[in-house]
mmCIF file of C-alpha atoms in Angstrom:
data_model
loop_
_atom_site.group_PDB
_atom_site.id
_atom_site.type_symbol
_atom_site.label_atom_id
_atom_site.label_comp_id
_atom_site.label_asym_id
_atom_site.label_seq_id
_atom_site.Cartn_x
_atom_site.Cartn_y
_atom_site.Cartn_z
ATOM 1 C CA LYS W 1 91.586 99.175 -48.239
ATOM 2 C CA LEU W 2 90.288 97.152 -45.258
ATOM 3 C CA SER W 3 93.828 96.422 -44.044
ATOM 4 C CA THR W 4 94.830 100.079 -44.335
ATOM 5 C CA THR W 5 91.679 101.229 -42.530
ATOM 6 C CA LEU W 6 92.190 98.747 -39.677
ATOM 7 C CA GLU W 7 95.849 99.636 -39.231
ATOM 8 C CA ASP W 8 95.096 103.352 -39.319
ATOM 9 C CA SER W 9 92.334 102.999 -36.740
ATOM 10 C CA ILE W 10 94.471 100.865 -34.426
ATOM 11 C CA ASP W 11 97.420 103.281 -34.782
ATOM 12 C CA LYS W 12 95.161 106.111 -33.641
ATOM 13 C CA HIS W 13 93.817 104.095 -30.714
ATOM 14 C CA LEU W 14 97.315 103.192 -29.529
ATOM 15 C CA VAL W 15 98.150 106.851 -28.867
ATOM 16 C CA SER W 16 97.986 107.031 -25.083
ATOM 17 C CA ASP W 17 99.933 108.298 -22.106
ATOM 18 C CA VAL W 18 99.125 105.063 -20.222
ATOM 19 C CA PRO W 19 99.660 101.425 -21.230
ATOM 20 C CA VAL W 20 97.136 100.119 -23.762
ATOM 21 C CA ASN W 21 95.509 96.738 -23.183
ATOM 22 C CA ALA W 22 92.886 94.845 -25.172
ATOM 23 C CA PHE W 23 89.877 92.582 -24.977
ATOM 24 C CA LEU W 24 90.687 89.145 -26.420
ATOM 25 C CA SER W 25 87.886 86.646 -26.911
ATOM 26 C CA GLY W 26 89.740 84.517 -29.433
ATOM 27 C CA GLY W 27 87.240 85.461 -32.124
ATOM 28 C CA LEU W 28 88.131 86.983 -35.470
ATOM 29 C CA ASP W 29 87.613 90.601 -34.453
ATOM 30 C CA SER W 30 89.622 90.729 -31.233
ATOM 31 C CA SER W 31 92.315 88.362 -32.537
ATOM 32 C CA LEU W 32 92.895 90.555 -35.588
ATOM 33 C CA LEU W 33 92.930 93.713 -33.494
ATOM 34 C CA VAL W 34 95.451 92.215 -31.033
ATOM 35 C CA ALA W 35 97.645 90.866 -33.854
ATOM 36 C CA ILE W 36 97.882 94.297 -35.485
ATOM 37 C CA ALA W 37 98.409 96.109 -32.168
ATOM 38 C CA ARG W 38 101.071 93.608 -31.116
ATOM 39 C CA GLN W 39 103.098 94.407 -34.242
ATOM 40 C CA LYS W 40 103.153 98.035 -33.161
ATOM 41 C CA ILE W 41 103.852 97.825 -29.420
ATOM 42 C CA ASN W 42 106.158 95.575 -27.405
ATOM 43 C CA GLN W 43 103.890 94.693 -24.530
ATOM 44 C CA LEU W 44 100.175 94.167 -24.798
ATOM 45 C CA ASP W 45 98.149 92.669 -21.981
ATOM 46 C CA CYS W 46 94.774 91.205 -22.867
ATOM 47 C CA TYR W 47 91.606 90.479 -20.916
ATOM 48 C CA ASN W 48 89.184 87.641 -21.343
ATOM 49 C CA ILE W 49 86.256 86.209 -19.443
ATOM 50 C CA LYS W 50 85.462 82.588 -18.752
ATOM 51 C CA PHE W 51 82.270 81.268 -17.273
ATOM 52 C CA THR W 52 82.013 78.009 -15.397
ATOM 53 C CA ASP W 53 81.320 74.872 -17.436
ATOM 54 C CA ILE W 54 77.759 74.795 -16.092
ATOM 55 C CA ASP W 55 77.120 78.410 -17.139
ATOM 56 C CA GLN W 56 78.572 77.765 -20.618
ATOM 57 C CA LYS W 57 76.407 74.683 -21.013
ATOM 58 C CA HIS W 58 73.337 76.643 -19.951
ATOM 59 C CA GLU W 59 74.060 79.404 -22.464
ATOM 60 C CA ALA W 60 75.112 76.926 -25.195
ATOM 61 C CA ASN W 61 78.181 79.059 -25.906
ATOM 62 C CA SER W 62 81.592 77.914 -26.973
ATOM 63 C CA ASN W 63 84.506 78.324 -24.604
ATOM 64 C CA ASP W 64 86.002 81.593 -25.858
ATOM 65 C CA SER W 65 88.827 81.426 -23.332
ATOM 66 C CA TYR W 66 90.196 78.309 -25.073
ATOM 67 C CA TYR W 67 90.671 80.266 -28.311
ATOM 68 C CA ALA W 68 91.850 83.393 -26.513
ATOM 69 C CA ASP W 69 94.551 81.310 -24.819
ATOM 70 C CA LYS W 70 95.714 79.904 -28.186
ATOM 71 C CA VAL W 71 95.834 83.368 -29.744
ATOM 72 C CA SER W 72 97.635 84.906 -26.764
ATOM 73 C CA LYS W 73 100.360 82.255 -26.911
ATOM 74 C CA TYR W 74 100.746 82.614 -30.662
ATOM 75 C CA LEU W 75 101.001 86.418 -30.457
ATOM 76 C CA ASP W 76 103.040 86.381 -27.233
ATOM 77 C CA VAL W 77 100.696 88.572 -25.210
ATOM 78 C CA LYS W 78 99.775 88.218 -21.554
ATOM 79 C CA LEU W 79 96.225 86.954 -21.113
ATOM 80 C CA ASN W 80 94.304 87.780 -17.956
ATOM 81 C CA THR W 81 91.347 85.404 -17.779
ATOM 82 C CA LEU W 82 88.639 86.119 -15.267
ATOM 83 C CA GLU W 83 86.495 83.120 -14.354
ATOM 84 C CA VAL W 84 83.210 84.372 -13.047
ATOM 85 C CA LYS W 85 80.077 83.175 -11.413
ATOM 86 C CA PRO W 86 78.138 86.401 -11.685
ATOM 87 C CA ASN W 87 75.247 87.198 -9.435
ATOM 88 C CA LEU W 88 73.300 89.093 -12.057
ATOM 89 C CA SER W 89 70.743 90.462 -9.643
ATOM 90 C CA ASN W 90 73.547 92.390 -7.896
ATOM 91 C CA LEU W 91 75.099 93.542 -11.186
ATOM 92 C CA LEU W 92 71.980 94.590 -13.074
ATOM 93 C CA GLU W 93 71.556 98.013 -11.500
ATOM 94 C CA LYS W 94 75.255 98.892 -12.016
ATOM 95 C CA ILE W 95 75.254 97.691 -15.622
ATOM 96 C CA VAL W 96 72.083 99.601 -16.503
ATOM 97 C CA TYR W 97 73.539 102.738 -14.885
ATOM 98 C CA HIS W 98 76.773 102.504 -16.892
ATOM 99 C CA LEU W 99 75.069 101.680 -20.179
ATOM 100 C CA ASP W 100 72.830 104.714 -19.845
ATOM 101 C CA GLU W 101 70.415 103.226 -22.381
ATOM 102 C CA PRO W 102 68.398 100.063 -22.872
ATOM 103 C CA ILE W 103 70.321 97.266 -24.580
ATOM 104 C CA GLY W 104 69.331 93.655 -25.198
ATOM 105 C CA ASP W 105 72.811 92.211 -25.678
ATOM 106 C CA SER W 106 74.034 90.000 -22.829
ATOM 107 C CA ALA W 107 77.639 90.764 -23.901
ATOM 108 C CA ALA W 108 77.247 93.959 -21.871
ATOM 109 C CA ILE W 109 77.586 91.793 -18.762
ATOM 110 C CA ASN W 110 80.883 90.325 -19.977
ATOM 111 C CA THR W 111 82.179 93.746 -20.967
ATOM 112 C CA TYR W 112 81.298 95.205 -17.583
ATOM 113 C CA LEU W 113 82.962 92.331 -15.695
ATOM 114 C CA ILE W 114 86.137 92.501 -17.798
ATOM 115 C CA CYS W 115 86.370 96.283 -17.410
ATOM 116 C CA GLU W 116 85.803 96.058 -13.679
ATOM 117 C CA ASN W 117 88.589 93.457 -13.380
ATOM 118 C CA ALA W 118 90.956 95.460 -15.584
ATOM 119 C CA LYS W 119 90.289 98.609 -13.552
ATOM 120 C CA LYS W 120 91.250 96.742 -10.364
ATOM 121 C CA ASN W 121 94.584 95.998 -12.090
ATOM 122 C CA GLY W 122 95.106 99.704 -12.828
ATOM 123 C CA VAL W 123 94.157 99.448 -16.517
ATOM 124 C CA LYS W 124 92.668 102.593 -18.035
ATOM 125 C CA VAL W 125 92.606 101.746 -21.776
ATOM 126 C CA LEU W 126 91.219 98.602 -23.436
ATOM 127 C CA LEU W 127 91.063 98.203 -27.207
ATOM 128 C CA SER W 128 87.889 96.525 -28.370
ATOM 129 C CA GLY W 129 86.741 94.938 -31.602
ATOM 130 C CA MET W 130 83.167 95.960 -30.787
ATOM 131 C CA GLY W 131 81.119 96.144 -33.948
ATOM 132 C CA SER W 132 83.387 94.007 -36.122
ATOM 133 C CA ASP W 133 81.303 90.870 -35.759
ATOM 134 C CA GLU W 134 78.552 92.755 -37.537
ATOM 135 C CA ILE W 135 80.976 93.621 -40.368
ATOM 136 C CA PHE W 136 82.615 90.179 -40.631
ATOM 137 C CA SER W 137 79.407 88.168 -40.020
ATOM 138 C CA GLY W 138 80.704 86.734 -36.780
ATOM 139 C CA TYR W 139 77.350 85.692 -35.345
ATOM 140 C CA ARG W 140 75.059 82.882 -36.464
ATOM 141 C CA LYS W 141 72.263 85.340 -37.224
ATOM 142 C CA HIS W 142 74.548 87.236 -39.626
ATOM 143 C CA ARG W 143 75.560 84.032 -41.382
ATOM 144 C CA ALA W 144 71.890 83.114 -41.704
ATOM 145 C CA LEU W 145 71.144 86.439 -43.382
ATOM 146 C CA GLN W 146 74.073 85.933 -45.769
ATOM 147 C CA ILE W 147 72.817 82.456 -46.684
ATOM 148 C CA LYS W 148 69.279 83.729 -47.155
ATOM 149 C CA SER W 149 70.355 86.594 -49.416
ATOM 150 C CA LYS W 150 72.447 84.307 -51.613
ATOM 151 C CA LEU W 151 69.927 81.505 -51.858
ATOM 152 C CA ASN W 152 66.798 83.673 -51.953
ATOM 153 C CA PHE W 153 64.576 81.028 -50.393
ATOM 154 C CA GLY W 154 61.796 83.400 -49.401
ATOM 155 C CA ASN W 155 59.379 81.497 -47.179
ATOM 156 C CA THR W 156 59.978 78.053 -48.566
ATOM 157 C CA PHE W 157 60.202 74.942 -46.440
ATOM 158 C CA ILE W 158 63.982 74.823 -46.919
ATOM 159 C CA TRP W 159 64.425 78.341 -45.520
ATOM 160 C CA LEU W 160 62.234 77.532 -42.526
ATOM 161 C CA PHE W 161 64.289 74.382 -41.903
ATOM 162 C CA LEU W 162 67.579 76.323 -42.106
ATOM 163 C CA LYS W 163 66.181 78.963 -39.771
ATOM 164 C CA VAL W 164 65.414 76.318 -37.132
ATOM 165 C CA VAL W 165 68.845 74.701 -37.508
ATOM 166 C CA ILE W 166 70.710 78.013 -37.298
ATOM 167 C CA ASN W 167 68.731 79.324 -34.319
ATOM 168 C CA ASN W 168 69.106 76.186 -32.201
ATOM 169 C CA PRO W 169 72.436 75.504 -30.503
ATOM 170 C CA LYS W 170 74.138 72.175 -30.963
ATOM 171 C CA PRO W 171 73.222 69.501 -28.399
ATOM 172 C CA THR W 172 75.915 68.426 -25.978
ATOM 173 C CA ARG W 173 77.417 64.960 -25.980
ATOM 174 C CA GLU W 174 74.736 63.859 -23.557
ATOM 175 C CA GLY W 175 72.145 64.968 -26.098
ATOM 176 C CA THR W 176 70.762 67.783 -23.941
ATOM 177 C CA LEU W 177 71.185 71.533 -24.104
#
């Protein structure tokens, strides 16, 4: 049922009078979306964002562009990677205007920057896997909730320990964050 629902949704989103492109982070959601879309259309260009090594270290995030590159080669899609050093103070007013509502997810910055770059390239349609991480438990907080529900630790010491481990990013090789 999941496969049929995904394919049906992607089929409907591929109906366009302009070329369709896609976000590709290299994660489960966007990789699956691009794989299904690629089976249905001959050319699919994808967009990805990469922050500098210093910015990634500061945010304790993995390098999504590494995985996006692997997926794009495997699926034979063109990957447009934008390396950014955003000046957030200049972007904040624009992002808030376009969101039209308060949001606490920093991914809105990435989405805005990718869309802005794609627009400069004449792109009008980008497929997105937005919302699938919540379904497929793609974030650490979702995995933590899954673990908690299965183990039913309540407020025990073990649950508190797991909570600390899950909420803290891994240290770098130098032992610092």
